[in-house]
Coordinates of N, CA and C and ligand atoms in Angstrom, one line a residue:
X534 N 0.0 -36.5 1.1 CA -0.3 -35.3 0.3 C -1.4 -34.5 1.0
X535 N -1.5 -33.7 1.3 CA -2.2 -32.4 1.5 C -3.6 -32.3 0.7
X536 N -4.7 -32.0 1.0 CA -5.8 -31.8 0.0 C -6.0 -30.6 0.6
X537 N -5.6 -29.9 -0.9 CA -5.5 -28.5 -1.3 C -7.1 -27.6 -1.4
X538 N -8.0 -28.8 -1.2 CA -9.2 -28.3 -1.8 C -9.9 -27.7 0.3
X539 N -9.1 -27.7 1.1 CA -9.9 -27.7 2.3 C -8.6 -26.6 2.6
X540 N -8.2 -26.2 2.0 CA -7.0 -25.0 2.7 C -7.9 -23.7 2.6
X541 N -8.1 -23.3 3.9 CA -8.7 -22.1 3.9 C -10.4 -22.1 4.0
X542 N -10.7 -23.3 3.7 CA -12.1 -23.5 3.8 C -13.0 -24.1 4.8
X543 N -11.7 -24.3 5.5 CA -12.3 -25.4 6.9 C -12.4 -23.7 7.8
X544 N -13.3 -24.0 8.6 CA -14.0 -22.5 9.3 C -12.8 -22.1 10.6
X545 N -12.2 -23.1 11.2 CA -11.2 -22.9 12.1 C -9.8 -21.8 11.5
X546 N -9.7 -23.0 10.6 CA -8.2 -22.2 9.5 C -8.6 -20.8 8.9
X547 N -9.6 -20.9 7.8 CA -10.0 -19.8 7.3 C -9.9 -18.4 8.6
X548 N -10.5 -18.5 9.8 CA -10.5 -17.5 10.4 C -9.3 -17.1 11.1
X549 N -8.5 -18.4 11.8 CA -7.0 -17.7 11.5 C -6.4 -16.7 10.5
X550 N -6.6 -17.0 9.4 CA -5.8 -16.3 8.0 C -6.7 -15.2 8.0
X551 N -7.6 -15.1 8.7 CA -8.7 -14.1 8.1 C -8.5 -12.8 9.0
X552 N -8.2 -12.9 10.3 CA -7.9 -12.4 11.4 C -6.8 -11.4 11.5
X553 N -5.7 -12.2 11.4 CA -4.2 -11.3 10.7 C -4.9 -10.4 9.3
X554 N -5.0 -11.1 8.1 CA -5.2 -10.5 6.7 C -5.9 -8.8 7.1
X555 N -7.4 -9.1 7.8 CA -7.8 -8.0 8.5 C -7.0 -6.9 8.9
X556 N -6.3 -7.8 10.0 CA -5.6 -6.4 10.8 C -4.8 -5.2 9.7
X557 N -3.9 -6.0 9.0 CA -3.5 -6.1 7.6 C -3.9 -4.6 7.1
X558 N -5.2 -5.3 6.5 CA -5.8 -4.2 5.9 C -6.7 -2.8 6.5
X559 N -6.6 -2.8 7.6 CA -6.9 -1.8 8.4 C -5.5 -1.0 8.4
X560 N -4.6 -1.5 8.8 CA -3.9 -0.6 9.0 C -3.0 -0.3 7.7
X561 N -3.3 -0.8 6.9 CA -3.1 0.0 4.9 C -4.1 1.1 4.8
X562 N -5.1 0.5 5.6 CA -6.4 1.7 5.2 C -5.9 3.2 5.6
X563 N -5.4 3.3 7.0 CA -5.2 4.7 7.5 C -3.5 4.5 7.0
X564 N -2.4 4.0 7.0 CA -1.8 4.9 6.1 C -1.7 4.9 4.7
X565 N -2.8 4.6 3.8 CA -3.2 5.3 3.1 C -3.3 6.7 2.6
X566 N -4.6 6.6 3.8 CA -5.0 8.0 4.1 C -4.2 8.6 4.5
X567 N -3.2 8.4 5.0 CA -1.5 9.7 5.7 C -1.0 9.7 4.1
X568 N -1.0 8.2 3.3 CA 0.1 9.0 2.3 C -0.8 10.4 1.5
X569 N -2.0 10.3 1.0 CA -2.8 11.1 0.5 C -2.8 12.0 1.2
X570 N -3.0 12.3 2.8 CA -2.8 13.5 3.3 C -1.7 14.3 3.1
X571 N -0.6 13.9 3.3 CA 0.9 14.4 2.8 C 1.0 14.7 1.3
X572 N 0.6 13.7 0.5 CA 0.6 14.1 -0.5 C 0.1 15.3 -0.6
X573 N -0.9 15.8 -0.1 CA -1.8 17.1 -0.6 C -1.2 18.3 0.6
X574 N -0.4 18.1 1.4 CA -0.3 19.5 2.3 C 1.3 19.1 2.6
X575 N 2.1 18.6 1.5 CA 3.4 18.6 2.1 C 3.8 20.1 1.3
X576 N 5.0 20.8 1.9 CA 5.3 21.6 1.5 C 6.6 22.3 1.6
X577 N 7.5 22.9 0.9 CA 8.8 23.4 1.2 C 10.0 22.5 0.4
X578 N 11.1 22.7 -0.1 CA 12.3 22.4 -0.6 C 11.4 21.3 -1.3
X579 N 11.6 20.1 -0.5 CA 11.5 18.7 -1.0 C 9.8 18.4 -1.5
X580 N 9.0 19.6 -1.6 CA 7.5 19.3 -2.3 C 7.8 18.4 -3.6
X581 N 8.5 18.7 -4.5 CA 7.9 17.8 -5.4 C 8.5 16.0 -5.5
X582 N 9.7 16.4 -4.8 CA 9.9 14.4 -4.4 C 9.1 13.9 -3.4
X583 N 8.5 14.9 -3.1 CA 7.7 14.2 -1.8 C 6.4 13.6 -2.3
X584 N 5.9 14.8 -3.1 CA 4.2 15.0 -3.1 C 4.3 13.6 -4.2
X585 N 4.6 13.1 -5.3 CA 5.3 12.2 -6.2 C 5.5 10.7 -5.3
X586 N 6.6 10.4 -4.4 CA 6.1 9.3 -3.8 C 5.8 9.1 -3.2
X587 N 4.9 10.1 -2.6 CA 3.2 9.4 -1.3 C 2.8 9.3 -2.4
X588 N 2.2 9.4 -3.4 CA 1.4 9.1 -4.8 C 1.7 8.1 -5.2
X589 N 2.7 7.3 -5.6 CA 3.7 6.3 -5.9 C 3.1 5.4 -4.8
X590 N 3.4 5.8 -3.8 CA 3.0 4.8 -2.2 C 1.6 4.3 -2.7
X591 N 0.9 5.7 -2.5 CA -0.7 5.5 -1.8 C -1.6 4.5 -2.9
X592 N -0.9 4.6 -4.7 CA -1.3 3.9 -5.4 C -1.0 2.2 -5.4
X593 N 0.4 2.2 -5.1 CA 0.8 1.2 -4.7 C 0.1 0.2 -3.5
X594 N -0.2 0.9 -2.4 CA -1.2 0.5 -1.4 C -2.4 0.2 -1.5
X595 N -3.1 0.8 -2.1 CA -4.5 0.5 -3.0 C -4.5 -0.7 -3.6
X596 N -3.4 -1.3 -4.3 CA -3.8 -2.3 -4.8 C -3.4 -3.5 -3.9
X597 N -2.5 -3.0 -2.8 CA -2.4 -4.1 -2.3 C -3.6 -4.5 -1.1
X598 N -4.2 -3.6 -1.2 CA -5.5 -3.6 -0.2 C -6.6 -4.4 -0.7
X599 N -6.5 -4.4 -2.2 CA -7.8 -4.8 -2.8 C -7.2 -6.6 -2.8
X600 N -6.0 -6.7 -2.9 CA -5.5 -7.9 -3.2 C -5.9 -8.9 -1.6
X601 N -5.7 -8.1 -0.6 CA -5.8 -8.7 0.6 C -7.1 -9.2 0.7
X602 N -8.1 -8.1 0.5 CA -9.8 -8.2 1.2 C -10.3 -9.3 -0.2
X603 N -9.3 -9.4 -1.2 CA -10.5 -10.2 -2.4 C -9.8 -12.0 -1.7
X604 N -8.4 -11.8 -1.3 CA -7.8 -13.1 -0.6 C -9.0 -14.0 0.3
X605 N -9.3 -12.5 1.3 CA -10.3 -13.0 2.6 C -11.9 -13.7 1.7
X606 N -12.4 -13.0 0.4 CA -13.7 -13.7 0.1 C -12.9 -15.0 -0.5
X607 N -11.6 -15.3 -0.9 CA -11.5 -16.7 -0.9 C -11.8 -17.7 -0.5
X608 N -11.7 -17.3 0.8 CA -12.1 -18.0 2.4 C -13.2 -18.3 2.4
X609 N -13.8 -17.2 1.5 CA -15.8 -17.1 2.0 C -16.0 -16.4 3.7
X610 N -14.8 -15.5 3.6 CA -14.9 -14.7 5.0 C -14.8 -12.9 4.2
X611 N -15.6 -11.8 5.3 CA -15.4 -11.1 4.9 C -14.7 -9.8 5.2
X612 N -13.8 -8.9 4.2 CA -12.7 -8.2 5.4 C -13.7 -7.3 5.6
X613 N -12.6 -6.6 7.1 CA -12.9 -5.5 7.2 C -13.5 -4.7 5.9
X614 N -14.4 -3.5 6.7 CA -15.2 -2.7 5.1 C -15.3 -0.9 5.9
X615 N -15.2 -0.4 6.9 CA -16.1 0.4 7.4 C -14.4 1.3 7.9
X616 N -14.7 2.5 8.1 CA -13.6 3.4 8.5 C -13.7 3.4 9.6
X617 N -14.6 3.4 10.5 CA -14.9 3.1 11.5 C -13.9 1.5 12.3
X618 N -14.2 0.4 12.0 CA -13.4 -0.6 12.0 C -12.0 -0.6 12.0
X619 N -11.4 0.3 10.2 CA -9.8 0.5 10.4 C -9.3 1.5 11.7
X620 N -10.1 2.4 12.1 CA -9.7 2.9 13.4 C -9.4 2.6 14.7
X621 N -10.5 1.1 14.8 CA -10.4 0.5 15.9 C -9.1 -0.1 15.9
X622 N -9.3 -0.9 14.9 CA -7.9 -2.0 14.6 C -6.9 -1.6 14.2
X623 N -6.4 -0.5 13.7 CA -5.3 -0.2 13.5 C -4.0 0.4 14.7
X624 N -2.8 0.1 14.4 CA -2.1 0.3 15.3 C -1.6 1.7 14.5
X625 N -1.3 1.9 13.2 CA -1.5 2.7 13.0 C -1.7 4.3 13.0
X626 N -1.3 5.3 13.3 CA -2.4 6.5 13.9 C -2.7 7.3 12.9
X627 N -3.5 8.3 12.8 CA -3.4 9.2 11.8 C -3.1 10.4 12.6
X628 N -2.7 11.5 11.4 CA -2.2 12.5 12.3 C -2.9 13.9 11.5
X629 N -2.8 15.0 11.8 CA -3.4 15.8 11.5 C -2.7 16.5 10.0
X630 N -3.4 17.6 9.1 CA -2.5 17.8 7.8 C -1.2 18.5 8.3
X631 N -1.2 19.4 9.5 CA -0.1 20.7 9.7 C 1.1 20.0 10.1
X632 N 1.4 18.7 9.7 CA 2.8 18.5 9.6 C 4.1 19.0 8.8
X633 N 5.1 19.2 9.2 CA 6.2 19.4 7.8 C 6.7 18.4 7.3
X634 N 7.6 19.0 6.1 CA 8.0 17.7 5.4 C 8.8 16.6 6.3
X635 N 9.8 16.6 7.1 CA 10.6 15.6 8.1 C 9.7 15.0 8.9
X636 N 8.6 15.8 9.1 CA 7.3 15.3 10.2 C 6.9 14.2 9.4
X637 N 6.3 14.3 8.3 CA 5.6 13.7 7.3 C 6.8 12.0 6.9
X638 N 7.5 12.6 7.0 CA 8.8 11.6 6.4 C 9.0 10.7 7.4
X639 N 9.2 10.9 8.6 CA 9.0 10.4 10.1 C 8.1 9.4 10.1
X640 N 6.8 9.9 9.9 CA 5.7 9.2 10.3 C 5.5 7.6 9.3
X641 N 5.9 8.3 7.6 CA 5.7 6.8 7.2 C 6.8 6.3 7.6
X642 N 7.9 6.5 7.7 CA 9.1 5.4 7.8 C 8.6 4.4 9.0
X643 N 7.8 5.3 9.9 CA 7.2 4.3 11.4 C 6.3 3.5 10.6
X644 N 5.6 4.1 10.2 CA 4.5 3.2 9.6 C 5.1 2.1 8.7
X645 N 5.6 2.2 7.9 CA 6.6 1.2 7.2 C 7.3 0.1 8.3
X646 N 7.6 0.2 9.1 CA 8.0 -0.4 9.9 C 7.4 -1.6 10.1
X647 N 6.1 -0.8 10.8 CA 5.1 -1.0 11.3 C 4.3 -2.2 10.5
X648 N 4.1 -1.7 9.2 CA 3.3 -2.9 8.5 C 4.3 -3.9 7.7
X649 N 6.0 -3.8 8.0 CA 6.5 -4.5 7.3 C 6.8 -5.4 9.2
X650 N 6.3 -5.4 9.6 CA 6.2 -6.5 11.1 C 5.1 -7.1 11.1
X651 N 3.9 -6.5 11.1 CA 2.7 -6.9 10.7 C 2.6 -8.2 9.6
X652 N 3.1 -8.0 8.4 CA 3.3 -8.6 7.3 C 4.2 -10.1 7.9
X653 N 5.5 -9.7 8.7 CA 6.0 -11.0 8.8 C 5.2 -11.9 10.1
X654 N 4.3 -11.2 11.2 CA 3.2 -11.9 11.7 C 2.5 -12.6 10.7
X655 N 1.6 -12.1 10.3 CA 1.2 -12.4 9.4 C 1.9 -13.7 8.5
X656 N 3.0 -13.5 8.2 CA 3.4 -14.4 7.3 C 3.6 -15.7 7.9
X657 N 4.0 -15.9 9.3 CA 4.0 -16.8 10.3 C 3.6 -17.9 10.8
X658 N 1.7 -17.1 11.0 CA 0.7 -17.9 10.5 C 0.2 -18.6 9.7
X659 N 0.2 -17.4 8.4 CA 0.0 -18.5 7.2 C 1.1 -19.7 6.6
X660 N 1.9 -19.4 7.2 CA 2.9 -20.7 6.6 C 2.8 -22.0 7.7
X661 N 2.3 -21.4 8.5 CA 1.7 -22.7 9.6 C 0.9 -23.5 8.6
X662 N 0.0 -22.9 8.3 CA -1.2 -23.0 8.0 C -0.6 -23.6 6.2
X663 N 0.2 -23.5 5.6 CA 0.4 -24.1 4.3 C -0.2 -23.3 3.4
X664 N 0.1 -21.7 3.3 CA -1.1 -21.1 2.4 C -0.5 -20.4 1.7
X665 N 0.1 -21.2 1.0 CA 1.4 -20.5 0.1 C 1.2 -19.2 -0.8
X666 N -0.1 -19.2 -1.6 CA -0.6 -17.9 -2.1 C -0.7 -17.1 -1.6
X667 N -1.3 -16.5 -0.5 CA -1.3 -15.6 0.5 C 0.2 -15.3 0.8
X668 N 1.0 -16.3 1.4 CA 2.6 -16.1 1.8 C 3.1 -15.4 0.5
X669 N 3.2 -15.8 -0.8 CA 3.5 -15.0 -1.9 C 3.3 -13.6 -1.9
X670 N 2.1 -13.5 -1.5 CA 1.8 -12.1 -1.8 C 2.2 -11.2 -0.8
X671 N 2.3 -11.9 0.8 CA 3.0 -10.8 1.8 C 4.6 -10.7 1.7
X672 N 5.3 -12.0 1.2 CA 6.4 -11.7 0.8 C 7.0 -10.8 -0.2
X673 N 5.7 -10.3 -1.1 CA 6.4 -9.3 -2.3 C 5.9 -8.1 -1.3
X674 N 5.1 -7.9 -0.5 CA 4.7 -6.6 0.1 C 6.1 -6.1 1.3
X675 N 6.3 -7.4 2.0 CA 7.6 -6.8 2.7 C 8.6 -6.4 2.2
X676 N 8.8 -7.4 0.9 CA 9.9 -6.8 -0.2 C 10.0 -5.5 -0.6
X677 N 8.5 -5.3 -1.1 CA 8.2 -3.9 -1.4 C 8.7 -2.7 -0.2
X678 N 8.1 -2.7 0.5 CA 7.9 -1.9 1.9 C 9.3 -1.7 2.2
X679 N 10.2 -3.0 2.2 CA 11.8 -2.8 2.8 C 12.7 -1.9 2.0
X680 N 12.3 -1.8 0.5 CA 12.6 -1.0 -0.6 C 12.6 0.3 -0.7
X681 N 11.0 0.5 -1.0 CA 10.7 2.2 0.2 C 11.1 3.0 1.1
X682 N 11.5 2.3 2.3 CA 11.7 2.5 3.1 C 13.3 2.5 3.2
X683 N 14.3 2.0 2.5 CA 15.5 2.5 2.3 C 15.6 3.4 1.3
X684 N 14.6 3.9 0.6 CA 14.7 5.2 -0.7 C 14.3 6.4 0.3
X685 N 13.3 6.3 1.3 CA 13.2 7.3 1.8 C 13.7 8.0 2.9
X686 N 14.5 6.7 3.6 CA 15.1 7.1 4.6 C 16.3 7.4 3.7
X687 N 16.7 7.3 2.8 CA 18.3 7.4 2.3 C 18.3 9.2 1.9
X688 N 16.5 9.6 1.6 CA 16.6 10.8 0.9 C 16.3 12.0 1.9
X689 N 16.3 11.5 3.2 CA 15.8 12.5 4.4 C 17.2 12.4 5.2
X690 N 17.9 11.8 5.0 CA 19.5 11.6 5.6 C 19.9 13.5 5.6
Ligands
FE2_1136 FE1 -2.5 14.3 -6.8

């Protein structure tokens, strides 16, 4: 049997899971910031389905940010914190507001991609590692993400 009480607490492992989770949440942090951007400068035909679910998104993302960085003080490690940081580490890019709406539509579906790959890295690791809580939680995120990402590619067709 496993002693459950050293999962994630032993300083080797912890920084594994801590490592990925990071990257993780950097690159939630800047598209984030793209869904909010769009949200506020999309414009033309599709404004109001659009502006609606980057809002839907970006809320949704928020919490799954908070859920990641409060995972990492489980560890007694601490996430990323600084915008500075999500810049470095993000693969992520940000883009400027003078996008159109297809522009805009483009960019999260990449990004959707993007962190639903990230997420199954991620998930990889920690199931090495036996950390089934964490696995839980990136399994409902890819779920999520793969969801999304067929609503919005189905509505830019
Ligand atoms: Fe708003």
């Amino acid at each position: 049997m496993k002693n459950y009480k050293k999962l994630g607490f032993d300083s080797k492992q912890a920084k594994d899971l801590v490592e990925s989770l990071n990257t993780l949440i950097a690159n939630y942090h800047v598209h984030y910031q793209k869904l909010r951007n769009y949200h506020w400068n999309v414009e033309g035909h599709s404004f109001f389905e659009l502006h609606e679910f980057f809002e839907l998104e970006y809320n949704a993302v928020k919490l799954q940010i908070d859920e990641i960085a409060e995972r990492i003080r489980v560890f007694g490690k601490k996430p990323v914190s600084t915008l500075k940081e999500y810049l470095d580490i993000s693969t992520i890019e940000e883009t400027d507001n003078s996008l159109n709406s297809a522009e805009m539509s483009t960019e999260i579906l990449k990004d959707f991609e993007t962190l639903i790959s990230l997420c199954i890295d991620a998930h990889e690791k920690i199931a090495k590692e036996g950390d089934l809580a964490t696995s839980d939680l990136l399994i409902a995120y890819i779920k999520r993400t793969e969801k999304s990402h067929w609503m919005l590619s189905s509505f830019v067709k």
